[in-house]
Amino acid sequence: MKKLFFCVCSIALVLFNACSEKSGQVKYNVTGTAPTDTTIYLIDRLDDAHLDSVVAKDGKFAFSGEREKSSLLYVHMSGAPTSVMFFNDGKPVEIDLKENTLKGSEVNEKLNGYDREFNAIVTKLFVVNTTLGALPEEERGKHMDEFYATQDSLTKLCRNILDDNRDNLIPAAFLPVTLQLLGSEEGPKVIDEALNDKYAYMKCPYAKKYKEEYNKFMEQEKAASETLNKSIGKPFTDFEQPDTEGNIHKLSEYAGHGKWVLVDFWASWCGPCRGEMPNVVAAYEKYHAKGFDVIGVSYDDDAERWKKAIVDLKMPWTQLSDLKGWNNATAAIYNIQAIPANLLIDPEGNIVARDLRGDDLQNKLEEIFK
């Protein structure tokens, strides 16, 4: 199940010594302060493995040991909403878990500053989102600007972290969030560039693992795309789902009856989907009278948010959804692994194109209806 996921990562760069140079293991030495009798954990972000845990005595705790060079580590206090991350670079790390501050090497202290700023924005985003969820449906729209502004500030921070620290390990700590946010706004090229091994932060084991998983995901996407492309020129596969009133409809009610039909897979929570929707609306308004129709299939799991997005985005066409999120039945039928996605079906019911967005959609429709 895919989710837009915000996490606060922890980095530890473990500096090697003469004895561990060959094995790649280097020593870490962490001391800190925390409320007495609280349990403190040392965790490797690479696999979220708990390396050690202690109970703070007289307000103090300590960890020591060895881990792979440049590992991403963090210290977490039981019951706390955040953690403190650091690069274990062979220099002592001193952490105050009451204030979430860190003293250590220059890169670690700089990382801690970014981390606290990042956490503050994420906390605000959570508060704003919670507030919106508690408001009546008709009042939410008035407060969405604050939500989007807060999300924009997070995107800006992540962009700055990446641009200003390509010569050190700091961006590795924020890589998943950074690439999700920037990738949504700027496209896959920014991800490919950010994961270039020429940058220092790609030496971090956590960044290396992320790149491996991303490449694996892209291979799966490519395979899915090839599978779907094999369906081009073949008749569509039928399915049935409820509309916004709960009435069941089949795709075959609309496709294969003399009209060009775009089956548009989207969701209210999907930023790129919302960004693309004005283009789809423009295409519908321009060509609907000439024989073009759109059928929306939402990957939402919340009926109210789904219905509100339909109104907010001014989508006049038929909307369907089984409200099962990524478990929507059409995901398996058409191998949909990312949204926005779409299928263009000709008047005879054959799939002729997929994933037409932006100018590609407009150019294709202009070619058809010229």
C-alpha positions as semicolon CSV with decimal commas, in nm:
position;residue;x (nm);y (nm);z (nm)
1;M;0,000;0,000;0,000
2;K;0,150;0,327;-0,101
3;K;0,129;0,627;0,126
4;L;0,267;0,970;0,130
5;F;0,482;0,911;0,440
6;F;0,659;1,175;0,650
7;C;0,926;1,042;0,882
8;V;1,206;1,194;1,086
9;C;1,521;0,998;1,003
10;S;1,837;0,961;1,210
11;I;2,190;0,955;1,076
12;A;2,508;0,817;1,230
13;L;2,835;0,837;1,043
14;V;3,060;0,585;1,218
15;L;3,426;0,678;1,187
16;F;3,662;0,383;1,143
17;N;3,969;0,314;1,352
18;A;4,278;0,102;1,273
19;C;4,128;-0,219;1,410
20;S;3,797;-0,193;1,224
21;E;3,911;-0,037;0,898
22;K;3,897;-0,363;0,707
23;S;3,558;-0,475;0,840
24;G;3,398;-0,134;0,789
25;Q;3,292;-0,123;1,155
26;V;3,375;0,188;1,358
27;K;3,312;0,290;1,715
28;Y;3,038;0,514;1,846
29;N;3,023;0,681;2,186
30;V;2,698;0,849;2,289
31;T;2,615;1,013;2,621
32;G;2,312;1,214;2,714
33;T;2,054;1,340;2,958
34;A;1,690;1,233;2,990
35;P;1,422;1,209;3,258
36;T;1,526;0,957;3,523
37;D;1,392;0,602;3,482
38;T;1,289;0,650;3,116
39;T;1,397;0,387;2,865
40;I;1,629;0,510;2,591
41;Y;1,685;0,323;2,264
42;L;1,967;0,337;2,010
43;I;1,837;0,243;1,664
44;D;1,991;0,193;1,320
45;R;1,770;0,361;1,060
46;L;1,892;0,122;0,790
47;D;1,665;-0,157;0,914
48;D;1,517;0,003;1,229
49;A;1,716;-0,247;1,434
50;H;1,739;-0,175;1,806
51;L;2,112;-0,179;1,876
52;D;2,083;-0,116;2,248
53;S;1,855;0,014;2,522
54;V;1,920;0,155;2,868
55;V;1,722;0,309;3,153
56;A;1,830;0,662;3,239
57;K;1,983;0,674;3,587
58;D;2,009;1,005;3,769
59;G;1,903;1,169;3,444
60;K;2,190;1,024;3,240
61;F;2,243;0,750;2,981
62;A;2,523;0,623;2,757
63;F;2,580;0,394;2,460
64;S;2,900;0,259;2,307
65;G;2,978;0,001;2,047
66;E;3,054;-0,044;1,677
67;R;2,851;-0,008;1,361
68;E;2,919;0,018;0,989
69;K;3,085;0,338;0,879
70;S;2,837;0,614;0,786
71;S;2,543;0,427;0,938
72;L;2,232;0,627;1,012
73;L;2,159;0,601;1,386
74;Y;1,918;0,775;1,620
75;V;1,837;0,791;1,988
76;H;1,475;0,764;2,094
77;M;1,314;0,808;2,436
78;S;1,018;0,586;2,521
79;G;0,692;0,777;2,479
80;A;0,851;1,073;2,297
81;P;0,710;1,182;1,960
82;T;1,052;1,256;1,809
83;S;1,410;1,128;1,815
84;V;1,758;1,277;1,785
85;M;1,972;1,165;1,493
86;F;2,341;1,197;1,434
87;F;2,638;1,081;1,229
88;N;2,870;0,877;1,444
89;D;3,192;1,013;1,303
90;G;3,422;0,890;1,578
91;K;3,370;1,203;1,782
92;P;3,168;1,194;2,105
93;V;2,799;1,275;2,075
94;E;2,616;1,436;2,366
95;I;2,236;1,446;2,349
96;D;1,975;1,625;2,559
97;L;1,648;1,436;2,507
98;K;1,447;1,695;2,699
99;E;1,537;1,963;2,445
100;N;1,621;1,733;2,150
101;T;1,955;1,906;2,112
102;L;2,294;1,761;2,028
103;K;2,658;1,853;2,078
104;G;2,925;1,694;1,867
105;S;3,100;1,746;1,538
106;E;3,015;2,037;1,311
107;V;2,812;1,820;1,073
108;N;2,615;1,666;1,358
109;E;2,527;2,000;1,510
110;K;2,422;2,132;1,169
111;L;2,211;1,820;1,117
112;N;2,044;1,871;1,455
113;G;1,946;2,224;1,356
114;Y;1,779;2,099;1,039
115;D;1,617;1,814;1,232
116;R;1,453;2,045;1,487
117;E;1,329;2,277;1,211
118;F;1,194;1,977;1,018
119;N;1,017;1,840;1,326
120;A;0,859;2,178;1,399
121;I;0,706;2,196;1,051
122;V;0,587;1,834;1,058
123;T;0,429;1,892;1,399
124;K;0,250;2,200;1,267
125;L;0,135;2,004;0,963
126;F;-0,008;1,737;1,191
127;V;-0,187;1,996;1,407
128;V;-0,335;2,174;1,105
129;N;-0,449;1,845;0,954
130;T;-0,607;1,737;1,284
131;T;-0,786;2,071;1,310
132;L;-0,919;2,038;0,957
133;G;-1,045;1,688;1,033
134;A;-1,245;1,821;1,328
135;L;-1,414;2,098;1,130
136;P;-1,750;2,062;0,958
137;E;-1,716;1,982;0,589
138;E;-1,838;2,326;0,478
139;E;-1,572;2,506;0,684
140;R;-1,265;2,308;0,583
141;G;-1,207;2,489;0,257
142;K;-1,146;2,817;0,442
143;H;-0,846;2,667;0,623
144;M;-0,684;2,464;0,345
145;D;-0,450;2,751;0,257
146;E;-0,274;2,706;0,592
147;F;-0,229;2,335;0,525
148;Y;-0,084;2,390;0,179
149;A;0,139;2,674;0,303
150;T;0,280;2,451;0,576
151;Q;0,342;2,170;0,328
152;D;0,512;2,418;0,096
153;S;0,742;2,527;0,379
154;L;0,840;2,164;0,433
155;T;0,913;2,123;0,063
156;K;1,125;2,439;0,066
157;L;1,324;2,318;0,369
158;C;1,390;1,981;0,207
159;R;1,502;2,150;-0,114
160;N;1,741;2,372;0,082
161;I;1,884;2,078;0,275
162;L;1,954;1,896;-0,051
163;D;2,098;2,194;-0,240
164;D;2,317;2,323;0,044
165;N;2,467;1,992;0,157
166;R;2,554;1,785;-0,145
167;D;2,913;1,766;-0,018
168;N;2,822;1,601;0,314
169;L;2,596;1,328;0,454
170;I;2,312;1,544;0,586
171;P;2,064;1,500;0,295
172;A;2,062;1,122;0,351
173;A;1,865;1,173;0,673
174;F;1,578;1,340;0,490
175;L;1,603;1,158;0,157
176;P;1,267;0,972;0,147
177;V;1,062;1,280;0,234
178;T;1,271;1,511;0,017
179;L;1,236;1,297;-0,294
180;Q;0,865;1,235;-0,243
181;L;0,798;1,608;-0,213
182;L;1,032;1,722;-0,490
183;G;0,942;1,430;-0,714
184;S;0,573;1,517;-0,689
185;E;0,641;1,877;-0,791
186;E;0,933;1,846;-1,031
187;G;0,907;1,495;-1,174
188;P;1,131;1,187;-1,174
189;K;1,439;1,365;-1,311
190;V;1,498;1,536;-0,978
191;I;1,498;1,195;-0,808
192;D;1,745;1,044;-1,054
193;E;1,976;1,342;-1,008
194;A;1,952;1,336;-0,628
195;L;2,041;0,965;-0,619
196;N;2,359;1,016;-0,821
197;D;2,651;0,843;-0,650
198;K;2,872;1,147;-0,707
199;Y;2,717;1,317;-0,404
200;A;2,875;1,261;-0,062
201;Y;2,548;1,170;0,112
202;M;2,511;0,864;-0,111
203;K;2,791;0,702;0,093
204;C;2,546;0,661;0,379
205;P;2,422;0,298;0,397
206;Y;2,067;0,425;0,447
207;A;2,087;0,630;0,126
208;K;2,234;0,332;-0,060
209;K;1,949;0,111;0,056
210;Y;1,694;0,374;-0,042
211;K;1,843;0,392;-0,390
212;E;1,831;0,012;-0,422
213;E;1,466;0,006;-0,318
214;Y;1,382;0,297;-0,549
215;N;1,549;0,126;-0,845
216;K;1,364;-0,195;-0,764
217;F;1,037;-0,001;-0,751
218;M;1,111;0,163;-1,087
219;E;1,183;-0,177;-1,241
220;Q;0,844;-0,295;-1,116
221;E;0,686;0,019;-1,260
222;K;0,853;-0,045;-1,593
223;A;0,732;-0,405;-1,593
224;A;0,382;-0,287;-1,504
225;S;0,396;-0,030;-1,783
226;E;0,507;-0,292;-2,033
227;T;0,227;-0,522;-1,919
228;L;-0,025;-0,245;-1,958
229;N;0,115;-0,143;-2,295
230;K;0,046;-0,495;-2,416
231;S;-0,322;-0,418;-2,364
232;I;-0,309;-0,128;-2,610
233;G;-0,511;-0,219;-2,915
234;K;-0,713;-0,474;-2,719
235;P;-1,065;-0,441;-2,575
236;F;-1,096;-0,292;-2,226
237;T;-1,162;-0,516;-1,927
238;D;-1,493;-0,439;-1,762
239;F;-1,539;-0,360;-1,394
240;E;-1,814;-0,225;-1,170
241;Q;-1,800;0,021;-0,880
242;P;-2,037;0,251;-0,687
243;D;-2,082;0,616;-0,775
244;T;-2,102;0,891;-0,513
245;E;-2,463;0,795;-0,435
246;G;-2,384;0,426;-0,396
247;N;-2,531;0,322;-0,730
248;I;-2,334;0,048;-0,907
249;H;-2,208;0,120;-1,258
250;K;-2,002;-0,078;-1,506
251;L;-1,738;0,069;-1,732
252;S;-1,920;-0,100;-2,019
253;E;-2,210;0,141;-1,967
254;Y;-1,987;0,417;-2,101
255;A;-1,710;0,261;-2,309
256;G;-1,759;0,090;-2,643
257;H;-2,071;0,283;-2,742
258;G;-1,935;0,528;-2,998
259;K;-1,753;0,773;-2,768
260;W;-1,392;0,824;-2,678
261;V;-1,361;0,753;-2,304
262;L;-1,079;0,848;-2,070
263;V;-1,072;0,634;-1,755
264;D;-0,897;0,858;-1,503
265;F;-0,744;0,697;-1,191
266;W;-0,689;0,952;-0,914
267;A;-0,743;1,029;-0,543
268;S;-0,825;1,336;-0,335
269;W;-0,503;1,290;-0,132
270;C;-0,281;1,269;-0,443
271;G;-0,107;1,602;-0,506
272;P;-0,002;1,527;-0,865
273;C;-0,358;1,411;-0,939
274;R;-0,499;1,741;-0,817
275;G;-0,234;1,925;-1,015
276;E;-0,328;1,743;-1,335
277;M;-0,704;1,777;-1,291
278;P;-0,742;2,126;-1,445
279;N;-0,591;1,982;-1,763
280;V;-0,845;1,698;-1,767
281;V;-1,129;1,944;-1,697
282;A;-1,012;2,162;-1,988
283;A;-1,005;1,859;-2,219
284;Y;-1,354;1,755;-2,110
285;E;-1,498;2,101;-2,165
286;K;-1,335;2,130;-2,508
287;Y;-1,424;1,789;-2,649
288;H;-1,721;1,652;-2,455
289;A;-1,973;1,782;-2,705
290;K;-1,772;1,618;-2,983
291;G;-1,792;1,271;-2,831
292;F;-1,536;1,265;-2,548
293;D;-1,621;1,143;-2,198
294;V;-1,431;1,091;-1,873
295;I;-1,493;0,829;-1,606
296;G;-1,317;0,896;-1,278
297;V;-1,200;0,606;-1,060
298;S;-1,086;0,725;-0,718
299;Y;-0,839;0,545;-0,493
300;D;-0,983;0,718;-0,189
301;D;-1,095;0,541;0,127
302;D;-1,289;0,834;0,276
303;A;-1,621;0,912;0,109
304;E;-1,647;1,270;0,235
305;R;-1,300;1,370;0,124
306;W;-1,366;1,207;-0,213
307;K;-1,692;1,394;-0,264
308;K;-1,543;1,724;-0,149
309;A;-1,252;1,693;-0,394
310;I;-1,496;1,632;-0,680
311;V;-1,667;1,960;-0,596
312;D;-1,347;2,154;-0,525
313;L;-1,182;2,041;-0,848
314;K;-1,501;2,098;-1,049
315;M;-1,515;1,759;-1,215
316;P;-1,853;1,720;-1,392
317;W;-1,812;1,362;-1,513
318;T;-1,915;1,029;-1,356
319;Q;-1,708;0,931;-1,053
320;L;-1,672;0,574;-0,925
321;S;-1,492;0,423;-0,626
322;D;-1,514;0,118;-0,401
323;L;-1,344;0,333;-0,132
324;K;-1,075;0,073;-0,067
325;G;-0,780;0,301;-0,133
326;W;-0,493;0,119;-0,302
327;N;-0,692;-0,202;-0,276
328;N;-0,935;-0,068;-0,534
329;A;-1,031;-0,358;-0,761
330;T;-0,915;-0,173;-1,073
331;A;-0,555;-0,167;-0,947
332;A;-0,528;-0,542;-1,006
333;I;-0,731;-0,538;-1,326
334;Y;-0,520;-0,271;-1,494
335;N;-0,199;-0,311;-1,292
336;I;-0,215;0,045;-1,157
337;Q;0,080;0,101;-0,924
338;A;0,095;0,479;-0,925
339;I;-0,148;0,765;-0,980
340;P;-0,239;0,977;-1,164
341;A;-0,294;0,720;-1,437
342;N;-0,544;0,687;-1,720
343;L;-0,660;0,479;-2,015
344;L;-0,798;0,617;-2,340
345;I;-1,061;0,390;-2,498
346;D;-1,176;0,435;-2,858
347;P;-1,543;0,429;-2,971
348;E;-1,522;0,054;-3,040
349;G;-1,400;-0,021;-2,688
350;N;-1,028;-0,072;-2,755
351;I;-0,754;0,077;-2,540
352;V;-0,546;0,307;-2,758
353;A;-0,325;0,491;-2,508
354;R;-0,236;0,517;-2,141
355;D;-0,105;0,779;-1,898
356;L;-0,174;1,076;-2,122
357;R;-0,110;1,390;-1,915
358;G;-0,050;1,757;-1,979
359;D;0,019;1,840;-2,343
360;D;0,020;1,471;-2,435
361;L;-0,350;1,446;-2,353
362;Q;-0,437;1,767;-2,534
363;N;-0,232;1,673;-2,841
364;K;-0,388;1,329;-2,861
365;L;-0,741;1,466;-2,839
366;E;-0,664;1,736;-3,093
367;E;-0,540;1,467;-3,330
368;I;-0,857;1,264;-3,275
369;F;-1,107;1,548;-3,309
370;K;-0,931;1,768;-3,564
